[in-house]
XYZ file of C-alpha atoms in Angstrom:
754
model
C -23.372 -16.938 -52.408
C -25.131 -14.301 -50.727
C -23.780 -11.170 -50.579
C -22.176 -10.336 -46.944
C -24.414 -7.538 -45.277
C -21.527 -5.857 -43.985
C -19.818 -5.402 -47.287
C -22.603 -3.564 -48.580
C -22.437 -1.152 -45.949
C -18.930 -0.501 -46.800
C -20.328 0.879 -50.521
C -21.372 3.897 -48.406
C -19.438 6.907 -48.952
C -17.315 8.589 -46.642
C -19.846 11.659 -46.377
C -22.689 9.363 -45.784
C -21.179 7.850 -43.170
C -19.989 11.042 -41.466
C -23.726 12.454 -41.679
C -25.290 9.007 -40.146
C -22.537 8.766 -37.463
C -23.028 12.381 -36.670
C -26.737 11.796 -36.313
C -26.124 8.930 -34.260
C -23.575 10.609 -31.516
C -26.128 13.323 -31.348
C -28.895 11.113 -30.480
C -26.837 9.423 -28.082
C -25.557 12.383 -26.022
C -29.347 13.526 -26.126
C -30.284 10.253 -24.718
C -27.386 10.292 -22.212
C -28.296 13.847 -21.043
C -32.169 12.859 -20.750
C -31.058 9.528 -18.841
C -29.024 12.023 -16.465
C -32.054 14.261 -16.339
C -34.446 11.914 -15.262
C -32.322 10.386 -12.883
C -31.653 13.533 -10.976
C -35.267 13.857 -10.956
C -36.106 10.658 -9.629
C -33.393 11.509 -7.047
C -35.056 14.733 -5.882
C -38.696 12.611 -5.644
C -37.004 10.413 -3.648
C -35.232 12.597 -1.298
C -38.721 14.409 -1.000
C -40.512 11.230 -0.305
C -37.635 10.363 2.429
C -38.343 13.794 4.015
C -42.308 13.273 4.284
C -41.698 9.727 5.615
C -39.381 11.463 8.405
C -41.635 14.266 9.280
C -44.721 12.003 9.541
C -42.791 10.000 12.011
C -41.710 12.813 14.107
C -44.985 14.367 14.004
C -46.733 10.959 14.875
C -43.737 10.785 17.769
C -44.441 14.528 19.237
C -48.237 13.909 19.234
C -47.726 10.769 21.434
C -45.082 12.632 23.553
C -47.531 15.986 24.213
C -50.460 13.492 24.853
C -48.718 11.771 27.250
C -48.067 14.972 29.035
C -51.668 16.210 29.085
C -52.846 12.537 30.117
C -50.370 12.512 32.936
C -51.433 15.647 34.025
C -55.511 15.010 33.891
C -54.563 12.191 35.751
C -53.192 14.390 38.337
C -55.844 16.655 38.199
C -58.502 13.780 38.547
C -56.727 12.581 41.363
C -56.595 15.957 43.131
C -60.337 16.336 43.143
C -60.733 12.974 44.152
C -58.532 13.384 47.349
C -60.458 16.824 48.124
C -63.514 15.324 47.887
C -62.591 12.630 50.234
C -62.188 14.849 53.156
C -63.984 17.896 52.217
C -65.998 19.695 54.842
C -68.526 22.432 55.116
C -65.321 25.114 55.150
C -62.306 24.634 53.211
C -59.219 23.928 55.124
C -56.349 25.674 53.093
C -53.500 24.095 55.013
C -54.648 20.592 54.046
C -55.629 21.609 50.333
C -51.820 22.827 50.276
C -50.297 19.566 51.563
C -52.373 17.279 49.146
C -51.727 19.825 46.110
C -47.853 19.282 47.048
C -48.062 15.820 47.009
C -49.549 15.925 43.700
C -47.374 18.427 42.051
C -44.236 16.800 43.139
C -44.924 13.926 41.078
C -45.608 15.726 37.701
C -42.161 17.388 36.697
C -43.640 18.922 33.622
C -46.174 21.091 35.600
C -45.249 24.765 35.975
C -48.001 25.465 38.466
C -50.666 23.422 40.432
C -53.467 25.401 41.886
C -56.557 24.999 44.027
C -59.274 27.705 43.498
C -62.540 28.295 45.298
C -65.976 29.195 43.942
C -65.147 33.265 43.887
C -61.718 32.458 42.007
C -59.610 32.972 44.863
C -56.336 30.657 44.937
C -56.872 28.574 48.251
C -53.510 26.614 47.674
C -50.583 26.653 45.154
C -47.282 25.147 44.519
C -45.682 28.798 44.330
C -45.497 31.629 46.477
C -49.203 32.305 47.712
C -51.345 34.688 46.211
C -54.776 35.164 48.181
C -56.074 38.403 45.990
C -59.812 37.831 46.208
C -61.302 36.247 43.000
C -57.995 36.412 41.238
C -58.765 33.808 38.969
C -62.766 34.373 38.814
C -62.600 36.141 35.119
C -60.438 33.188 33.435
C -62.695 31.290 30.843
C -61.859 28.268 31.843
C -63.191 28.992 35.492
C -66.579 30.478 34.347
C -67.035 27.489 31.929
C -66.653 25.192 34.910
C -69.025 27.417 36.938
C -71.301 27.331 34.347
C -71.346 23.692 33.588
C -70.974 20.586 35.821
C -70.159 18.611 32.660
C -67.559 20.474 31.159
C -64.988 17.716 32.041
C -61.180 18.425 31.416
C -60.938 22.047 29.868
C -57.818 23.178 28.145
C -57.291 26.757 27.610
C -55.905 28.995 24.849
C -52.107 30.201 25.836
C -52.428 32.881 28.520
C -50.079 34.857 30.602
C -49.872 33.552 33.924
C -50.903 36.175 36.804
C -48.967 34.130 39.090
C -45.351 34.228 37.503
C -46.198 36.110 34.474
C -44.983 33.552 32.037
C -47.127 32.297 28.739
C -48.674 29.052 29.739
C -51.296 26.471 29.013
C -53.896 25.505 31.537
C -55.956 22.242 31.981
C -58.492 22.361 34.694
C -61.086 20.063 36.531
C -64.363 21.154 38.307
C -64.494 20.787 42.264
C -67.966 19.998 43.294
C -69.318 19.528 46.748
C -71.024 16.127 47.741
C -74.637 17.929 47.126
C -73.318 18.964 43.546
C -72.517 22.501 44.141
C -69.801 24.128 42.564
C -67.046 24.429 44.980
C -63.990 25.565 42.554
C -61.642 24.530 40.158
C -58.118 22.448 40.262
C -55.873 24.375 37.652
C -52.763 22.776 36.566
C -50.499 24.700 34.000
C -47.544 23.940 31.471
C -45.332 26.468 30.224
C -45.105 27.063 26.495
C -41.182 27.278 27.198
C -41.513 23.515 27.824
C -43.207 22.202 24.949
C -40.655 24.350 23.101
C -37.815 22.641 24.831
C -39.200 19.010 23.697
C -39.234 20.266 20.188
C -35.798 21.297 20.312
C -34.947 17.992 21.307
C -35.684 16.744 17.870
C -32.684 16.774 15.328
C -34.137 18.378 12.359
C -30.980 20.107 10.959
C -30.291 23.782 11.162
C -33.174 24.917 9.203
C -35.848 22.470 10.710
C -38.904 23.643 12.616
C -41.865 22.195 14.827
C -45.227 24.164 15.081
C -48.115 23.622 17.608
C -51.390 25.288 16.490
C -54.826 24.737 17.746
C -57.690 23.347 15.354
C -58.364 26.904 14.226
C -54.760 27.006 13.188
C -53.729 29.597 15.938
C -50.295 29.518 16.743
C -49.363 28.073 20.154
C -45.889 27.815 20.492
C -43.267 27.012 17.811
C -39.551 26.000 17.668
C -37.365 28.021 16.816
C -39.206 30.738 18.207
C -40.542 33.332 15.590
C -38.085 36.091 15.146
C -40.717 38.437 13.489
C -42.506 40.655 15.977
C -46.027 40.468 14.257
C -45.724 36.685 14.696
C -47.372 36.148 18.142
C -49.041 33.668 20.102
C -52.368 32.899 18.510
C -51.513 34.372 15.207
C -53.747 32.403 12.389
C -51.389 33.518 9.577
C -50.150 30.148 7.691
C -49.302 29.442 4.338
C -52.083 28.325 1.659
C -50.648 25.188 1.207
C -51.256 24.227 4.756
C -54.611 25.674 4.814
C -55.592 23.594 1.464
C -53.942 20.055 2.976
C -55.883 20.405 6.178
C -59.117 21.173 4.302
C -58.388 18.153 1.687
C -57.200 15.854 4.874
C -58.236 17.219 8.438
C -56.403 14.436 10.305
C -52.871 14.502 8.941
C -50.875 15.006 5.452
C -47.789 16.491 4.116
C -47.266 19.643 2.190
C -44.556 21.460 0.639
C -44.465 25.507 1.066
C -42.210 28.427 2.097
C -42.956 29.179 5.983
C -44.399 32.560 6.312
C -42.800 33.229 9.703
C -38.969 32.963 8.384
C -39.381 32.222 4.713
C -37.611 28.863 4.614
C -39.225 26.521 2.167
C -40.094 23.115 3.937
C -41.177 19.901 3.338
C -43.843 19.419 6.086
C -45.953 16.865 7.665
C -48.954 17.735 10.070
C -50.988 15.533 12.482
C -54.266 16.427 14.444
C -54.033 15.028 18.007
C -56.640 12.281 18.583
C -57.770 13.436 21.957
C -56.529 17.263 22.344
C -57.267 20.285 20.108
C -54.111 20.591 18.449
C -51.909 20.230 15.279
C -48.441 19.377 15.247
C -46.501 20.412 12.234
C -42.999 19.287 11.719
C -40.927 20.810 8.962
C -37.538 19.869 7.440
C -35.813 22.623 5.303
C -35.144 21.500 1.819
C -31.710 23.297 1.824
C -30.795 20.914 4.851
C -32.155 17.313 3.479
C -31.285 18.063 -0.175
C -27.724 18.918 0.213
C -26.382 15.280 -0.876
C -28.999 15.864 -4.057
C -27.657 18.825 -4.815
C -23.738 17.184 -4.877
C -25.080 14.692 -7.165
C -26.126 17.428 -9.452
C -22.949 18.761 -9.501
C -21.071 15.233 -10.140
C -23.672 13.943 -13.074
C -23.248 17.536 -14.791
C -19.400 16.967 -14.793
C -19.800 13.346 -15.927
C -22.353 14.268 -18.678
C -20.027 16.823 -19.877
C -17.097 14.668 -19.936
C -18.814 11.906 -21.935
C -20.120 14.238 -24.789
C -16.597 15.498 -25.100
C -15.322 11.958 -25.461
C -17.754 10.848 -27.951
C -17.120 13.999 -29.867
C -13.269 13.077 -30.093
C -14.265 9.498 -30.884
C -16.469 10.730 -33.687
C -13.579 12.537 -35.149
C -11.380 9.412 -34.915
C -14.067 7.147 -36.140
C -14.734 9.098 -39.488
C -11.065 9.320 -40.108
C -10.556 5.493 -39.376
C -13.819 4.859 -41.445
C -12.482 6.293 -44.566
C -9.089 4.324 -44.047
C -10.853 0.903 -43.592
C -13.564 1.738 -46.389
C -10.827 1.288 -48.814
C -9.434 -1.915 -47.288
C -12.976 -3.612 -47.257
C -13.176 -3.164 -50.997
C -10.164 -5.096 -51.422
C -11.637 -8.209 -49.400
C -15.133 -8.041 -50.301
C -14.785 -10.789 -53.191
C -12.824 -13.232 -50.724
C -14.577 -15.871 -49.039
C -13.668 -18.900 -47.354
C -15.991 -21.979 -46.031
C -15.277 -24.115 -43.740
C -16.887 -27.455 -42.802
C -19.016 -27.039 -39.553
C -18.907 -29.444 -36.784
C -21.486 -31.130 -34.476
C -24.957 -29.422 -34.756
C -25.557 -31.588 -31.507
C -22.913 -29.692 -29.217
C -24.286 -28.107 -25.885
C -22.292 -24.889 -26.992
C -22.767 -22.571 -30.069
C -19.857 -22.907 -32.516
C -19.428 -20.569 -35.336
C -17.151 -21.190 -38.487
C -15.313 -17.836 -39.534
C -13.484 -16.908 -42.504
C -10.548 -15.200 -42.657
C -12.203 -11.508 -42.688
C -14.132 -12.554 -39.608
C -17.454 -13.307 -41.154
C -19.863 -16.291 -40.342
C -19.781 -19.395 -42.791
C -21.395 -21.956 -40.800
C -23.085 -22.150 -37.472
C -24.852 -24.983 -35.270
C -28.331 -25.244 -34.188
C -27.266 -24.140 -30.648
C -25.748 -20.826 -31.918
C -29.098 -20.235 -34.054
C -31.452 -20.887 -30.874
C -28.649 -18.675 -28.499
C -29.055 -15.570 -31.021
C -32.115 -16.299 -32.328
C -31.443 -15.960 -36.155
C -32.716 -18.149 -39.001
C -29.552 -20.054 -40.929
C -29.763 -18.104 -44.089
C -29.963 -15.057 -42.130
C -26.982 -15.510 -40.365
C -24.856 -16.807 -42.827
C -22.254 -13.925 -44.370
C -22.691 -11.561 -41.250
C -19.668 -10.236 -39.599
C -19.488 -12.077 -35.938
C -19.442 -8.687 -34.443
C -22.755 -8.088 -35.018
C -23.347 -10.993 -32.452
C -21.318 -8.872 -29.884
C -22.226 -5.655 -28.065
C -18.466 -4.942 -27.149
C -15.464 -5.057 -29.143
C -12.901 -7.728 -29.638
C -10.034 -7.302 -31.512
C -9.005 -10.923 -32.389
C -12.031 -11.249 -34.403
C -10.585 -9.103 -37.181
C -8.050 -11.208 -38.123
C -8.547 -14.588 -36.294
C -4.893 -16.122 -36.300
C -4.371 -16.871 -32.661
C -5.708 -19.361 -30.340
C -7.499 -17.887 -27.209
C -9.849 -19.497 -24.269
C -12.204 -18.252 -22.120
C -12.547 -14.681 -22.974
C -15.645 -12.852 -21.615
C -17.535 -10.575 -23.574
C -21.198 -9.264 -24.174
C -23.400 -10.675 -27.127
C -26.005 -9.366 -28.850
C -29.183 -11.166 -30.155
C -31.320 -10.701 -33.057
C -33.792 -9.268 -30.422
C -31.697 -6.889 -29.091
C -31.141 -8.682 -25.929
C -27.729 -8.374 -24.035
C -26.176 -11.337 -22.203
C -22.819 -12.436 -21.426
C -20.769 -15.094 -22.881
C -17.255 -16.920 -22.756
C -15.757 -17.544 -26.154
C -12.716 -19.750 -27.114
C -11.352 -19.477 -30.666
C -9.219 -21.793 -32.460
C -7.586 -20.849 -36.092
C -7.148 -23.955 -38.335
C -5.610 -23.979 -41.818
C -7.458 -25.755 -44.802
C -7.287 -26.363 -48.425
C -9.147 -23.123 -49.059
C -7.552 -21.073 -46.632
C -7.589 -19.961 -43.112
C -10.531 -20.431 -41.027
C -11.388 -19.921 -37.402
C -13.765 -21.958 -34.841
C -15.703 -20.128 -32.131
C -16.988 -22.190 -29.483
C -19.637 -19.594 -27.565
C -20.935 -20.251 -24.178
C -23.463 -18.401 -22.212
C -22.507 -17.094 -19.011
C -25.158 -14.875 -17.596
C -25.920 -16.500 -14.229
C -22.047 -16.681 -13.497
C -21.471 -13.240 -14.522
C -24.520 -11.994 -12.620
C -23.406 -13.605 -9.593
C -19.957 -12.393 -10.077
C -20.868 -8.755 -10.855
C -23.127 -8.617 -7.360
C -20.345 -9.974 -5.287
C -17.569 -7.509 -6.852
C -20.243 -4.424 -6.717
C -20.988 -5.464 -2.893
C -17.361 -5.322 -2.277
C -16.500 -2.331 -3.944
C -19.176 -0.410 -2.238
C -17.996 -1.838 1.192
C -14.570 -0.978 0.931
C -14.948 2.399 -0.679
C -18.182 3.973 0.951
C -17.255 6.783 3.227
C -19.096 5.862 6.475
C -17.505 3.734 8.715
C -19.130 0.087 8.886
C -18.748 -2.756 11.308
C -20.540 -6.170 11.006
C -21.057 -8.085 14.122
C -22.516 -11.834 14.208
C -25.473 -13.020 16.552
C -22.970 -12.984 19.431
C -22.290 -9.254 19.053
C -18.379 -9.940 18.169
C -17.159 -8.086 14.864
C -16.815 -10.333 11.998
C -15.787 -7.312 9.594
C -14.648 -3.534 9.206
C -14.069 -1.349 6.130
C -11.166 0.886 5.585
C -13.355 3.817 6.758
C -13.835 2.242 10.328
C -10.036 1.834 10.396
C -9.668 5.810 9.775
C -12.604 6.782 12.416
C -12.017 4.400 15.408
C -8.113 3.852 15.015
C -8.364 -0.216 14.677
C -6.924 -1.983 12.186
C -9.071 -5.378 10.918
C -6.524 -7.815 12.791
C -7.161 -5.835 16.101
C -10.772 -5.610 15.752
C -12.007 -8.563 13.934
C -13.212 -11.465 16.978
C -13.472 -8.514 19.331
C -16.648 -8.020 21.021
C -18.555 -4.865 19.846
C -18.361 -3.199 23.516
C -14.411 -2.596 22.636
C -15.629 0.675 21.303
C -17.784 1.291 24.916
C -16.843 4.719 26.394
C -18.750 3.654 29.504
C -20.931 6.925 29.707
C -24.305 5.316 28.809
C -26.260 3.572 31.594
C -28.158 0.011 30.966
C -31.320 1.860 29.948
C -29.858 3.296 26.929
C -28.734 -0.054 25.652
C -31.786 -1.784 26.879
C -33.961 0.762 24.572
C -31.614 -0.122 21.653
C -31.896 -3.660 21.733
C -35.346 -3.397 22.056
C -35.591 -1.540 19.226
C -33.433 -3.771 17.419
C -35.489 -6.874 18.458
C -38.768 -5.375 17.651
C -37.802 -3.464 14.154
C -34.369 -4.633 13.124
C -33.093 -1.048 13.446
C -31.846 1.565 15.749
C -30.224 4.909 15.103
C -28.972 7.868 17.393
C -25.933 9.673 18.979
C -23.922 7.307 21.104
C -20.267 8.098 22.601
C -17.377 5.528 21.407
C -13.838 5.283 22.504
C -11.491 5.539 19.940
C -8.206 3.055 20.071
C -6.137 6.211 21.523
C -8.587 6.303 24.454
C -10.231 9.588 23.198
C -13.996 9.821 23.823
C -15.903 11.129 20.805
C -19.579 11.346 19.696
C -20.748 9.241 16.886
C -24.162 8.916 14.709
C -24.665 5.084 14.620
C -27.411 3.477 12.389
C -27.470 -0.153 12.792
C -29.627 -2.452 10.632
C -30.031 -6.365 10.784
C -29.415 -9.050 7.841
C -31.741 -11.924 8.303
C -31.259 -15.442 6.909
C -33.995 -17.141 4.870
C -35.768 -18.594 7.908
C -36.046 -15.130 9.164
C -33.470 -15.530 12.081
C -30.863 -13.063 12.706
C -27.821 -13.413 10.690
C -25.376 -10.024 11.115
C -26.117 -6.622 12.120
C -24.360 -4.022 10.555
C -23.670 -0.807 12.138
C -22.646 2.543 10.189
C -20.906 5.110 11.914
C -20.488 9.029 11.491
C -18.420 11.383 13.678
C -20.321 14.519 14.863
C -17.435 15.672 17.509
C -16.711 18.618 15.248
C -20.336 19.504 14.660
C -20.705 19.987 18.388
C -17.580 22.081 18.742
C -18.767 24.420 15.919
C -21.984 24.826 17.663
C -20.284 25.530 21.145
C -17.848 28.196 19.230
C -20.968 30.152 17.432
C -22.563 30.047 20.833
C -19.764 31.784 22.376
C -19.440 34.245 19.490
C -22.663 34.898 19.907
C -23.089 35.455 23.467
C -19.572 37.367 24.487
C -17.941 40.759 23.991
C -14.945 39.976 21.527
C -12.957 42.870 23.022
C -13.177 42.222 26.603
C -14.520 38.742 26.822
C -17.343 39.701 28.891
C -20.801 38.552 28.248
C -22.581 40.705 26.199
C -26.242 42.220 26.348
C -27.781 39.231 25.046
C -26.295 36.869 27.660
C -26.706 39.348 30.359
C -30.635 39.764 29.768
C -30.749 35.624 30.013
C -28.610 35.748 33.224
C -31.032 38.608 34.676
C -34.030 36.452 33.667
C -32.685 33.560 35.366
C -31.365 35.684 38.511
C -35.249 37.375 38.479
C -36.713 33.816 38.553
C -34.332 32.779 41.559
C -35.569 36.005 43.566
C -39.437 35.281 42.773
C -38.717 31.729 44.518
C -36.172 32.817 47.268
C -38.235 36.225 48.138
C -34.778 38.104 47.673
C -33.873 40.819 45.089
C -31.683 41.384 42.244
C -29.720 44.600 41.856
C -28.921 46.194 38.277
C -25.758 48.367 38.103
C -25.289 50.540 34.974
C -21.595 51.713 34.976
C -20.834 54.472 31.958
C -17.175 55.522 32.079
C -16.481 59.181 32.703
C -14.002 61.205 30.462
C -13.681 57.945 28.367
C -13.683 60.011 24.861
C -10.699 61.974 26.325
C -8.593 59.003 26.288
C -9.556 58.144 23.010
C -8.615 61.571 21.703
C -5.468 61.971 23.151
C -4.026 58.725 23.243
C -5.961 56.607 20.483
C -8.380 54.393 19.849
C -5.761 51.153 20.581
C -5.475 52.672 23.959
C -9.105 52.915 24.296
C -9.343 49.353 23.630
C -6.389 48.563 26.350
C -8.435 50.686 28.803
C -11.350 48.790 28.178
C -9.847 45.525 28.444
C -8.446 46.550 32.000
C -11.831 48.034 33.008
C -13.567 44.376 32.660
C -10.747 42.595 34.429
C -11.427 45.227 37.368
C -15.009 44.603 37.364
C -14.780 41.285 37.827
C -12.808 41.687 40.681
C -15.038 43.684 42.614
C -18.019 41.049 42.340
C -18.767 37.450 43.287
C -18.331 34.337 41.127
C -22.004 33.972 40.774
C -22.409 37.817 39.848
C -22.295 39.068 36.230
C -20.161 41.696 34.844
C -21.281 42.467 30.928
C -20.459 45.000 28.366
C -23.555 46.807 26.785
C -21.425 48.527 24.036
C -18.780 51.357 23.796
C -18.207 52.611 27.293
C -21.163 51.191 28.957
C -20.939 48.558 31.438
C -23.457 46.521 33.269
C -23.359 44.416 36.622
C -26.085 41.880 38.262
C -25.768 41.165 41.684
C -28.219 38.513 42.903
C -29.711 36.877 45.945
C -29.548 40.378 47.697
C -31.372 40.413 50.971
C -30.540 44.143 52.299
C -29.768 47.147 49.862
C -26.799 48.043 52.107
C -24.778 45.127 51.034
C -24.992 46.683 47.635
C -23.226 49.868 48.658
C -19.805 48.612 49.582
C -19.446 46.820 45.817
C -20.629 50.020 44.421
C -17.842 51.954 46.082
C -15.303 49.153 45.427
C -16.208 49.552 41.577
C -16.065 53.196 41.482
C -13.013 53.560 43.491
C -11.404 50.550 41.566
C -12.050 52.220 38.206
C -10.888 55.391 39.074
C -7.549 54.053 39.679
C -4.450 55.060 37.631
C -4.176 53.286 34.263
C -0.632 52.577 32.935
C -1.153 52.220 29.116
C 1.410 51.396 26.539
C 0.514 54.869 24.915
C 0.665 56.864 28.151
C -1.008 57.188 31.515
C -4.571 57.689 31.554
C -7.175 58.342 34.469
C -10.943 58.099 34.323
C -13.724 57.663 36.591
C -17.225 55.916 36.577
C -20.763 56.639 36.904
C -23.047 54.210 38.502
C -26.838 53.795 38.222
C -28.468 51.104 40.292
C -32.022 49.941 40.263
C -33.445 46.686 42.132
C -36.170 44.003 41.125
C -38.731 43.509 42.313
C -38.677 46.951 44.721
C -38.009 49.331 41.591
C -39.378 47.175 38.674
C -41.586 44.163 37.745
C -39.414 43.267 34.246
C -36.255 43.601 33.013
C -36.911 46.553 30.548
C -38.455 48.543 33.230
C -35.732 47.597 35.325
C -32.748 48.810 32.953
C -34.944 52.364 32.698
C -34.809 52.670 36.183
C -31.098 52.227 36.437
C -30.514 54.462 33.486
C -32.488 57.057 35.180
C -30.506 56.821 38.518
C -27.332 56.919 36.351
C -28.769 60.040 34.841
C -28.970 61.294 38.526
C -25.393 60.760 38.745
C -24.164 62.308 35.573
C -26.126 65.607 36.508
C -24.406 65.910 39.901
C -20.487 65.925 38.830
C -20.204 62.070 37.822
C -17.907 59.760 39.641
C -20.390 58.158 41.986
C -23.254 56.106 42.232
C -27.334 56.765 42.933
C -30.126 54.098 43.758
C -33.352 54.684 41.711
C -35.587 56.393 44.288
C -38.765 57.239 42.383
C -40.723 58.684 39.370
C -39.010 62.032 40.108
C -35.212 61.053 39.777
C -34.912 62.621 36.610
C -35.872 66.109 37.674
C -33.874 65.806 41.130
C -31.605 69.005 41.698
C -27.703 68.969 41.620
C -27.571 68.791 45.627
C -29.846 65.640 45.448
C -28.482 62.417 47.711
C -26.450 60.981 44.888
C -23.320 59.589 46.413
C -20.332 61.680 45.496
C -16.904 60.743 46.288
């Protein structure tokens, strides 16, 4: 009889076995590490690919939205020019022009301004306060282009600072022509750059995302978030080399990875050249935002690989020890061989006869075709060579077993699942065992697929709800129960509207169903009602599952809560906008409210008063009673300030012992004096502090917009000059800014002293 191959392998010395097994373990570990690295690299590439797809889609969406805004404005300009032409007379009628203009302006909420300019550049009609200065806009580039060319069509300007209002704008203009073809002026519409930034800010790009609008020469038009670097301004052409190279290679649209020069953040970007307007839309997602999941996967994989390497080293030591013991035993049984009679070569299943040592002594034709061996190559082999998984019963086949699921290994190395039954039998020559082996590949594949789907569905951290074609709930996972509060028996069978908060209108759901019908998917933020009645914000993504005929079978919704994120954003905003000691607005929020009141004053033709309040003798309180007493005094000052002003006014702390008050909608400066006097007398009243009694006074400088200054910075300077006057004339009073000579006014100047 032929020698059994396994027995020959047993003749290896222990040192040879240790060497070969160690090499095998090292190679295995290197292979696992390599596969892990390859998997992580593929995950990184897939994440970047998804980011590119998302940025391309967002760039296309912004292209459509911006083009739609400009198209509507252009239609308004054309309609305005046509209306002017229909009733044009030899002499312009300003009142009629104003009426026509207001009608068109009211139909376009995106417009900042709408003007009718005559052939000399003088504004004949506008939506805002009139400015009839002759030739006001006569030097503008768009005006000159229309005057010099009757075929200029729609002219879009570069970003410029408006002379009516002073904001940064983009203008769109069309020529007004008399019936005999002469130049009669220009119809001008403008849109604020802040309006475009608000459009960009509506996109959910993550904390590090950015949207930039540049002209065809890559000059900066606007950006969200706004550049914080002082050297990056509107019109700047400083771009990354990657963007410049990408546009040279593909001028219409493309994607690139670069560190943005404006803020130093690495982003995956997509750009798109607008088809009808001279702009590039650039959308970028920060790598640290969309790769967060990949970073967690790197950590998890590193831990798993480390544990695997440690486990293989432990197993290597155990196997070397077991091999030494097994080598001794195999030498005793190498001379023993039992033959059994084979049965039924025509059986549909593979049948193998084993001897008492677990080696193959007979096999039928089905076994040969199943495992791919010739008969003479199979006889004498350990049956374990046919299996990719261990089965302890094969070492000593003395017990009957039925339908054991294992993984088999063919001669060509193919792995496939099998079901094995073993029946031991005593014969004249000793014990033998009959193995009946059935290929269970198809059955195992179906079972594994169902098991995996069930495990994923139950274990996934996102809340999942499955609905049928009538929009009734047919399944939920445990995460859904934890998030929404509904147990399976409470939710299944209910309509999906059981989660409705009542906060969304019909247009919201109509848009959702239109997207589902057209693409099978929808995602967005939605307000849902929990089982306990709480209304909370969730991020919902819906996908549709179709049957073989293409009809809707199920819809799968995946929910994740965004309520905590919104609360965190609100907390961060308050920390950045309010003074932590007095709970008054800080300088940043004060400037924002001052700009709002100035805008209101421009529209209503009123004034805004800025009062700078400096505490007199506050340092003496700190020096005598301590800083804790100083803090208590500042808190009391803040409360007294708020009690002296209206709810619509603003009191703020600028820092230290400096405060400021904004009084809006002022029609007569005489209304300011009682408030200033009230603040002065209230702050000068006695302070009963824990550390002792204290008295202070206040010096107040007052300046008005637009009488004393045309912008916030100058307004602060004027108020500070008035405050300097009070300080120089004895403190404990208030003074209005009265002109450039304020700083040199002698001590007997008319500052109010009380």
